[in-house]
Short mmCIF file of C-alpha atoms and ligand atoms in Angstrom, two decimals:
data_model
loop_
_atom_site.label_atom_id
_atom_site.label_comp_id
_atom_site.label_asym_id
_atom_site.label_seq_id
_atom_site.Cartn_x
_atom_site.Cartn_y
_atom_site.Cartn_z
CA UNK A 20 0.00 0.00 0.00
CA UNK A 21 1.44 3.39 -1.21
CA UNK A 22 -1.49 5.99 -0.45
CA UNK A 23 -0.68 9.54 0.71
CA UNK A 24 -3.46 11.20 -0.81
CA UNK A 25 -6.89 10.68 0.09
CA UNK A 26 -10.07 12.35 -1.10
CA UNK A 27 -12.89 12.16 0.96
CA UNK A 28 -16.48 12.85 -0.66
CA UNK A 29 -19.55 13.56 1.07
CA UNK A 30 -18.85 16.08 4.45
CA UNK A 31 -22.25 14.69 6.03
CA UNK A 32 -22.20 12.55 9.63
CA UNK A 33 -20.12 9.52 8.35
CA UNK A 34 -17.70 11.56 5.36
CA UNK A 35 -16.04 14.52 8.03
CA UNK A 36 -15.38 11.87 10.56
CA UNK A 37 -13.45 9.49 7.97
CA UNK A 38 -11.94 12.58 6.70
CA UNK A 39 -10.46 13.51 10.58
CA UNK A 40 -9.65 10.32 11.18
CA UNK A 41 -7.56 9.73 7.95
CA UNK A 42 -5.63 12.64 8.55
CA UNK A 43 -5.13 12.20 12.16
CA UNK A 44 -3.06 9.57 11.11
CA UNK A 45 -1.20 10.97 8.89
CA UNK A 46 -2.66 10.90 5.42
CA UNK A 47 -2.95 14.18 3.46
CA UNK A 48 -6.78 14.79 2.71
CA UNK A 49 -9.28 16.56 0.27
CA UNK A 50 -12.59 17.01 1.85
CA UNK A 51 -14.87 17.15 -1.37
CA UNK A 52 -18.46 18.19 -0.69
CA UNK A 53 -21.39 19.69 -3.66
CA UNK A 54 -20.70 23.47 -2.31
CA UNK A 55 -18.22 25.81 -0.49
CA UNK A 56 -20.98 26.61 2.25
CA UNK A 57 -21.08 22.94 2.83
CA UNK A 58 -17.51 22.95 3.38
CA UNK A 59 -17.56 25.81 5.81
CA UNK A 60 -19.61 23.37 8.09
CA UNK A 61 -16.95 20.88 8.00
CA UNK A 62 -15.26 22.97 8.64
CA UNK A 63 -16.67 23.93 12.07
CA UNK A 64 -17.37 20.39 12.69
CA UNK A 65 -13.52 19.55 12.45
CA UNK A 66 -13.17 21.65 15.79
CA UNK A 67 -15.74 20.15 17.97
CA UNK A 68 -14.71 16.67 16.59
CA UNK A 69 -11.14 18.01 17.90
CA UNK A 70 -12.41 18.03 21.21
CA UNK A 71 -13.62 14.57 20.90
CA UNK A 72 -10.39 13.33 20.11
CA UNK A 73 -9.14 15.35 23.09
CA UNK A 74 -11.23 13.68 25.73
CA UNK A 75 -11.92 10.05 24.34
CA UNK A 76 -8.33 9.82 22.62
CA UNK A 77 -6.42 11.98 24.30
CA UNK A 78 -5.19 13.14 21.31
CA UNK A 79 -2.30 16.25 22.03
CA UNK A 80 -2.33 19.97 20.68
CA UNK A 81 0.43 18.86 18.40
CA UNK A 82 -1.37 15.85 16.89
CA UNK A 83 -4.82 17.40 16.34
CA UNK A 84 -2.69 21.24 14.66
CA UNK A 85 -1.07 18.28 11.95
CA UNK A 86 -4.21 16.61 11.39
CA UNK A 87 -5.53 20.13 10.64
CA UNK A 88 -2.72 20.97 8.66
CA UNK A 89 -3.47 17.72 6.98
CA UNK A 90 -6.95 18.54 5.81
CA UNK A 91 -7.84 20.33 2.69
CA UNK A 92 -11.03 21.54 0.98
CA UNK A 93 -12.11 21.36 -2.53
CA UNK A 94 -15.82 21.66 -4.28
CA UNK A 95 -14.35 21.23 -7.78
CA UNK A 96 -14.12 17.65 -8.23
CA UNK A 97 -11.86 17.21 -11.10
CA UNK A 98 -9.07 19.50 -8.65
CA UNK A 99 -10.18 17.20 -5.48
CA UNK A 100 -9.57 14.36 -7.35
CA UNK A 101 -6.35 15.17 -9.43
CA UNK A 102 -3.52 13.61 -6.65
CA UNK A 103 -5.54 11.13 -4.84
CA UNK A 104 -4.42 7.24 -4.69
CA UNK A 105 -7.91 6.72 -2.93
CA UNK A 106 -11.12 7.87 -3.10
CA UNK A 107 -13.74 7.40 -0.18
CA UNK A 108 -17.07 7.77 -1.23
CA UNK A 109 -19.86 8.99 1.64
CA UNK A 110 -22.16 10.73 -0.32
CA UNK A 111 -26.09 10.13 0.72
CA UNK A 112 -27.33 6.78 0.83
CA UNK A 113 -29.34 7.34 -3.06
CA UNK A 114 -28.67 4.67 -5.44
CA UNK A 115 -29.13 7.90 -8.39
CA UNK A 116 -26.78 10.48 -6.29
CA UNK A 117 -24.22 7.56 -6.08
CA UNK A 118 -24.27 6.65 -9.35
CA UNK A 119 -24.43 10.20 -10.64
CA UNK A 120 -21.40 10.67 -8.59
CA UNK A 121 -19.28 7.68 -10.11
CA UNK A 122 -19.95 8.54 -13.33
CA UNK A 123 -18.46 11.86 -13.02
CA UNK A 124 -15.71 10.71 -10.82
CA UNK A 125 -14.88 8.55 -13.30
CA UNK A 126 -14.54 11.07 -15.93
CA UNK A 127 -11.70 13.21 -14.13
CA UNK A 128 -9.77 10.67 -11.51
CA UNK A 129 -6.12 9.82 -12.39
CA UNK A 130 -6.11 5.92 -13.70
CA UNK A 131 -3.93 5.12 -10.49
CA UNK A 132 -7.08 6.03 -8.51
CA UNK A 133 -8.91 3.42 -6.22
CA UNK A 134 -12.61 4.16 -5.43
CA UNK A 135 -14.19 2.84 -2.05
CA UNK A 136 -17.96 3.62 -1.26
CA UNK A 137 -18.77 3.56 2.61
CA UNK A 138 -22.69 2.57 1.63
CA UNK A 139 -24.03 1.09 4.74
CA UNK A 140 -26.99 -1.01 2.42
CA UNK A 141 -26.09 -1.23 -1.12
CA UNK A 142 -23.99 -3.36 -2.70
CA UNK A 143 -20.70 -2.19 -4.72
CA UNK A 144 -21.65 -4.09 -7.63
CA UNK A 145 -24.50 -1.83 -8.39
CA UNK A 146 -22.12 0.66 -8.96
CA UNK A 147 -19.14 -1.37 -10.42
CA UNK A 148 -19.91 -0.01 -14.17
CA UNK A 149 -20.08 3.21 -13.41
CA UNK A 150 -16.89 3.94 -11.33
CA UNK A 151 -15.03 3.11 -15.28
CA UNK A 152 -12.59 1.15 -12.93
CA UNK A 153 -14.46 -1.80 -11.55
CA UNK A 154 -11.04 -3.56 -10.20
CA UNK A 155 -10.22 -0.84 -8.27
CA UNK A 156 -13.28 -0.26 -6.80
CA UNK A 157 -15.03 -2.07 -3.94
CA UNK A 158 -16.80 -0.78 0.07
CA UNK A 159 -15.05 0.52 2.75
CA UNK A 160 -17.62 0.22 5.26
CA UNK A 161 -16.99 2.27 8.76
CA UNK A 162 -19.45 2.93 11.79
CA UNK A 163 -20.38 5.87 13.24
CA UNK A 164 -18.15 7.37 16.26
CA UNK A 165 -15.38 6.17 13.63
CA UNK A 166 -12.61 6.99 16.02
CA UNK A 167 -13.74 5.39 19.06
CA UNK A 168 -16.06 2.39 17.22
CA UNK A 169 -13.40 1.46 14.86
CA UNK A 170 -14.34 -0.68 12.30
CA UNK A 171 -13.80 -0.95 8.95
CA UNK A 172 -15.68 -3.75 6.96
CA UNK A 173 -13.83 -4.52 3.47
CA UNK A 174 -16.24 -5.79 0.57
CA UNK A 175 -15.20 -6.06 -2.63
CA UNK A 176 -17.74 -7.34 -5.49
CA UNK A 177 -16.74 -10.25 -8.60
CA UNK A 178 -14.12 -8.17 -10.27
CA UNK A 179 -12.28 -6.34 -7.71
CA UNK A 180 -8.61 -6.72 -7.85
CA UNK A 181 -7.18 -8.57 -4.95
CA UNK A 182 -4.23 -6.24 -4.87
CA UNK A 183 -6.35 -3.32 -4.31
CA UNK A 184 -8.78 -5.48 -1.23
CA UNK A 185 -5.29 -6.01 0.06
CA UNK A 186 -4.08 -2.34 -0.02
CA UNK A 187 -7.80 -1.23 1.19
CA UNK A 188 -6.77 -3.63 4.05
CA UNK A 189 -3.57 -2.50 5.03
CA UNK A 190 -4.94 1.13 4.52
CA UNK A 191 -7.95 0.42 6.93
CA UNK A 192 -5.24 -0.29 9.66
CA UNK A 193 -2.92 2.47 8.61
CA UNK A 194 -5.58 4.49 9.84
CA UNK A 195 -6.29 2.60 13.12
CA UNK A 196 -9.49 0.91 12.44
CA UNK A 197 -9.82 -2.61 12.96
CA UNK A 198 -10.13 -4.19 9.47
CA UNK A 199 -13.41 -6.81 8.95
CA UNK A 200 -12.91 -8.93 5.86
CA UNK A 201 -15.70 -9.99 4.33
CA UNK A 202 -15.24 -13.03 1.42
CA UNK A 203 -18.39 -11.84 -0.41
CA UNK A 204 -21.03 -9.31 -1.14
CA UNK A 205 -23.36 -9.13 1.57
CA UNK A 206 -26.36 -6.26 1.57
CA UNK A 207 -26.05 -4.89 5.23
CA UNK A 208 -22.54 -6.17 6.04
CA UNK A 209 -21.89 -8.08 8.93
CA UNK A 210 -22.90 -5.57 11.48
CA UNK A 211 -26.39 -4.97 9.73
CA UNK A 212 -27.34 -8.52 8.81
CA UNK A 213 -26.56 -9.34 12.70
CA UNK A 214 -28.09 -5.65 14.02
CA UNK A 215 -31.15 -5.07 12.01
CA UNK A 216 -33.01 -8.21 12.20
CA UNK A 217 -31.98 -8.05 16.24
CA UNK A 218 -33.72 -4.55 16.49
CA UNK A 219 -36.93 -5.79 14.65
CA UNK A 220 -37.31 -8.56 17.42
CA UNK A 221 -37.07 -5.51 20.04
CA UNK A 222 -39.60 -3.42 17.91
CA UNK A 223 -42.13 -6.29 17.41
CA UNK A 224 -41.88 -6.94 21.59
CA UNK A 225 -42.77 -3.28 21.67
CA UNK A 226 -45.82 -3.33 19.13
CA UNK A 227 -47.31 -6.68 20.48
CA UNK A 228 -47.51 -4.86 23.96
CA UNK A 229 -45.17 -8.10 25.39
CA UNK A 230 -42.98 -5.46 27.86
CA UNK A 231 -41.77 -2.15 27.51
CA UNK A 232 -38.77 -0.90 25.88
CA UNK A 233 -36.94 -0.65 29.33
CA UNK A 234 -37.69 -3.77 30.57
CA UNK A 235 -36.92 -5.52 26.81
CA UNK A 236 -33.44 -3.45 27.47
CA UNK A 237 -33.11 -4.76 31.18
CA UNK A 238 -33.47 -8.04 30.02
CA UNK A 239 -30.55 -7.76 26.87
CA UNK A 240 -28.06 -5.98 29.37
CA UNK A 241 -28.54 -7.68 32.82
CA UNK A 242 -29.02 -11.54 30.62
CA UNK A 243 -25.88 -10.66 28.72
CA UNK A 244 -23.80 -8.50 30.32
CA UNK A 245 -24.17 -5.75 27.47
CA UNK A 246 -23.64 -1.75 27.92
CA UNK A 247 -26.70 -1.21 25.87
CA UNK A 248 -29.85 -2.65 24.68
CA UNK A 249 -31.58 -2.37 21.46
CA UNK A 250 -33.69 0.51 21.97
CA UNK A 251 -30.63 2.30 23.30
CA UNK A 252 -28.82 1.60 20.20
CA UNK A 253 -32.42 2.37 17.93
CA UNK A 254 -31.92 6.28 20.00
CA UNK A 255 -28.29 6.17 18.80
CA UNK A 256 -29.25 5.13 14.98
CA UNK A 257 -31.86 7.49 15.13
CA UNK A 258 -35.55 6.89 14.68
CA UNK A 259 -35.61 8.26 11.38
CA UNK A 260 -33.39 5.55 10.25
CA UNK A 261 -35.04 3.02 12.32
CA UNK A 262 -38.30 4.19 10.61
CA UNK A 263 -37.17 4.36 6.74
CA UNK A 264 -35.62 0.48 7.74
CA UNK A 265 -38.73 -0.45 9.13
CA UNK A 266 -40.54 1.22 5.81
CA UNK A 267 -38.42 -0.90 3.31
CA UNK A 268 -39.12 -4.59 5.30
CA UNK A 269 -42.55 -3.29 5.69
CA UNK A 270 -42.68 -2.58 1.65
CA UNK A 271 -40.88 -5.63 0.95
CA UNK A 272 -42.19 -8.38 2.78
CA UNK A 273 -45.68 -6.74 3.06
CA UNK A 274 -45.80 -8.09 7.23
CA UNK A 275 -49.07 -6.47 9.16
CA UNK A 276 -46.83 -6.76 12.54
CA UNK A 277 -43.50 -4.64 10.10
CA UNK A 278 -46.63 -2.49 9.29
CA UNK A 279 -47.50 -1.54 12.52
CA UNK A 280 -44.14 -0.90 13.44
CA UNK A 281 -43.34 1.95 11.17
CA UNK A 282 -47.05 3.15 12.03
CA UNK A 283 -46.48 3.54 15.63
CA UNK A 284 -42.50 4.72 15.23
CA UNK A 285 -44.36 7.05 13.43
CA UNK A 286 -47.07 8.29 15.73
CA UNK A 287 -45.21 7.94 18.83
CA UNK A 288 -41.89 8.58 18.02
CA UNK A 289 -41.43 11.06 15.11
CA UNK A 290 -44.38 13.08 15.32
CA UNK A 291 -43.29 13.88 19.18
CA UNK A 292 -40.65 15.04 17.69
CA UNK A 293 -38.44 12.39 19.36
CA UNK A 294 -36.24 11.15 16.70
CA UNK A 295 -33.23 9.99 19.62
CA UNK A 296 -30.46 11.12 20.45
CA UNK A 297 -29.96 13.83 17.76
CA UNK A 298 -33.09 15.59 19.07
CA UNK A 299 -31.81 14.74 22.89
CA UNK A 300 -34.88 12.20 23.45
CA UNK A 301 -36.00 9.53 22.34
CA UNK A 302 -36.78 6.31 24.02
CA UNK A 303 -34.78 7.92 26.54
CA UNK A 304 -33.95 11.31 27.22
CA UNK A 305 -30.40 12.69 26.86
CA UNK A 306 -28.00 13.74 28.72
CA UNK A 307 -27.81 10.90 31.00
CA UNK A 308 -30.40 8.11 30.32
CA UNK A 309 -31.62 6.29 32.40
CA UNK A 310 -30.53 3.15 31.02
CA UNK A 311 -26.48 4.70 31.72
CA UNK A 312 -27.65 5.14 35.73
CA UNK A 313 -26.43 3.12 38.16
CA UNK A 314 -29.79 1.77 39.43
CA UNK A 315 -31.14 0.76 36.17
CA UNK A 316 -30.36 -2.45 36.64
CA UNK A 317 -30.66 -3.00 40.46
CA UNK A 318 -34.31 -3.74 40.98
P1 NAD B 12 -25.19 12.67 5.14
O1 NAD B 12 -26.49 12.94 4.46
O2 NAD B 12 -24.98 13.09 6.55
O3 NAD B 12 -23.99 13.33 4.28
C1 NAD B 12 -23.91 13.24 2.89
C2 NAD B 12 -22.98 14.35 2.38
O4 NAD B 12 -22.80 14.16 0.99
C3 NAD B 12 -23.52 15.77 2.58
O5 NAD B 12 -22.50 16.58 3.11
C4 NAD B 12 -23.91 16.19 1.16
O6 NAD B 12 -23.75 17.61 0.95
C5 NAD B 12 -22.89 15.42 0.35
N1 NAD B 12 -23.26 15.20 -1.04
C6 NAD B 12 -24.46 15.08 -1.61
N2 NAD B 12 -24.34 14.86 -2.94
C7 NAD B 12 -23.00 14.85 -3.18
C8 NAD B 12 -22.23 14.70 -4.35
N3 NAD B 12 -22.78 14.47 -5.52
N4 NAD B 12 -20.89 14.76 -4.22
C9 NAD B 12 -20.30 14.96 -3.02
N5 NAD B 12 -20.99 15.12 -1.89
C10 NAD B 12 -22.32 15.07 -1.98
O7 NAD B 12 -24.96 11.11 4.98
P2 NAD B 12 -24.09 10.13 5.92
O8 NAD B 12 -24.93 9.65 7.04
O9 NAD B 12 -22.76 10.72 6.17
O10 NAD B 12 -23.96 8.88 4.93
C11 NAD B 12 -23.03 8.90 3.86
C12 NAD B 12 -22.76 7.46 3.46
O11 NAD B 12 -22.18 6.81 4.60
C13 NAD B 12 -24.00 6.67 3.07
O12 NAD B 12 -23.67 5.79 2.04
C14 NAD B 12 -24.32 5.91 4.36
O13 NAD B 12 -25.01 4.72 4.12
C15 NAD B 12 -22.95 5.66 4.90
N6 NAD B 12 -22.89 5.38 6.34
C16 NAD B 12 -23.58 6.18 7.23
C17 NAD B 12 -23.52 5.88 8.59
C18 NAD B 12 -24.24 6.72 9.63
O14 NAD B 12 -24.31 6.31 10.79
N7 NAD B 12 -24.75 7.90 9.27
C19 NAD B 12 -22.75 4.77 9.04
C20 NAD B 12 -22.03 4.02 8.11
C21 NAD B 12 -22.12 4.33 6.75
#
């Protein structure tokens, strides 16, 4: 693996993180986003990520001034694109947006260039024609809280070069994550195809009225000996992504119970205005839940 150059594309929750984290260790990095004023935002978010890094990391002054000094900004693509070894795609979760974006990628990136799409659901191989480059292209999958949840899943699709799944490896670790390799394409990953169907079984307990979310918790934590049960991690996801996963299953496999699900996520949940912890409540409110108290678990 000889990267040095990195463009990251897509400033949103997952892209600004990847794009701190890469340069924290080291790698020089164009933050590519649709728009200057999108930019600027990164911008800002880069300093209260700093502090992050500070208190969970312990990151020093002189590490976080060269990861800043590491970071660059571009909303041209062809001039974000013109020195980078990799690419890491985290633009919004739209098949059309993604493939619009390849498609133009494709037209300006160097030949050297190696194209990774963080896409939590899809599947690189919908995208393979488009990137111009399908053996140098395959998902780099990470989670969010990259720099304290630090995984990186590696999928590649039929025809990605094994050369470039072994430099996406090495690269995954250059940048501290721990690297997942997966043999095959799998929609959802591993951490999806083990999370999602998990957090269904919570939501269905919840809709057939069999306990409440705290007890359903109680019993996942206390049984198991886990920090956090599924409707503490649903808060973390968000409801709004708990809702439009719910929506697809419900769409898909056309289930009255999946049905009632989104319905009452809906009515309860989003319509409170309680979309987790982005709004600071959600099955639980925030700062401090209850489910992070001491006594939670005591009687
Ligand atoms: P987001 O909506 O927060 O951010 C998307 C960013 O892409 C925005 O800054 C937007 O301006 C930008 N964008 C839109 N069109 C673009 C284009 N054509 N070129 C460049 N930038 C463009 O989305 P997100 O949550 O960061 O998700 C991004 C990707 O990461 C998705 O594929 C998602 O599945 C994946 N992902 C998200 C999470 C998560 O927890 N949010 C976790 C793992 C993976």
């Amino acid at each position: 693996m000889n990267f040095k150059q990195i463009m990251v594309a897509g400033s949103g929750v997952l892209g600004y993180q990847i794009a701190f984290q890469t340069a924290f260790h080291g790698f020089k990095v164009t933050v590519y986003d649709v728009n200057d004023q999108v930019l600027d935002k990164a911008k800002a978010k880069f300093h209260e990520l700093s502090t992050c890094y500070q208190q969970d990391m312990q990151a020093s002054q002189a590490q976080l001034d060269a990861t800043f000094a590491n970071l660059s900004y571009q909303s041209d693509l062809a001039l974000a694109v013109q020195d980078a070894d990799l690419v890491i795609e985290a633009v919004p979760e739209d098949p059309s947006i993604k493939r619009d974006f390849y498609e133009k990628l494709a037209k300006v990136a160097p030949e050297k260039t190696i194209f990774a799409t963080n896409t939590s659901t899809l599947l690189p191989s919908q995208f393979a024609e488009f990137t111009g480059r399908p053996e140098k292209f395959l998902a780099l999958h990470f989670a969010n809280r990259i720099w304290k949840n630090n995984t990186a899943e590696i999928m590649g699709h039929q025809s990605t070069d094994a050369q470039v799944y072994a430099d996406v490896v090495e690269f995954a670790k250059a940048i501290g994550m721990l690297a997942l390799p997966l043999h095959k394409e799998q929609p959802g990953f591993i951490i999806n195809t083990l999370l999602v169907p998990f957090l269904v079984s919570a939501l269905e307990l919840w809709v057939n009225d069999v306990a409440d979310p705290e007890t359903i918790d109680k019993t996942w934590m206390k049984g198991l000996g886990n920090p956090m049960g599924p409707f503490a991690i649903i808060d973390m996801v968000g409801i709004t992504t708990a809702h439009n996963v719910a929506k697809l299953q419900a769409e898909a496999t056309q289930s009255p119970v999946m049905q009632r699900i989104v319905d009452k996520l809906k009515t309860e949940m989003i319509d409170q205005g309680n979309l987790g912890t982005p709004t600071g409540k959600g099955f639980y409110s925030y700062p401090n839940p209850a489910f992070e108290q001491a006594d939670f678990l005591k009687d």
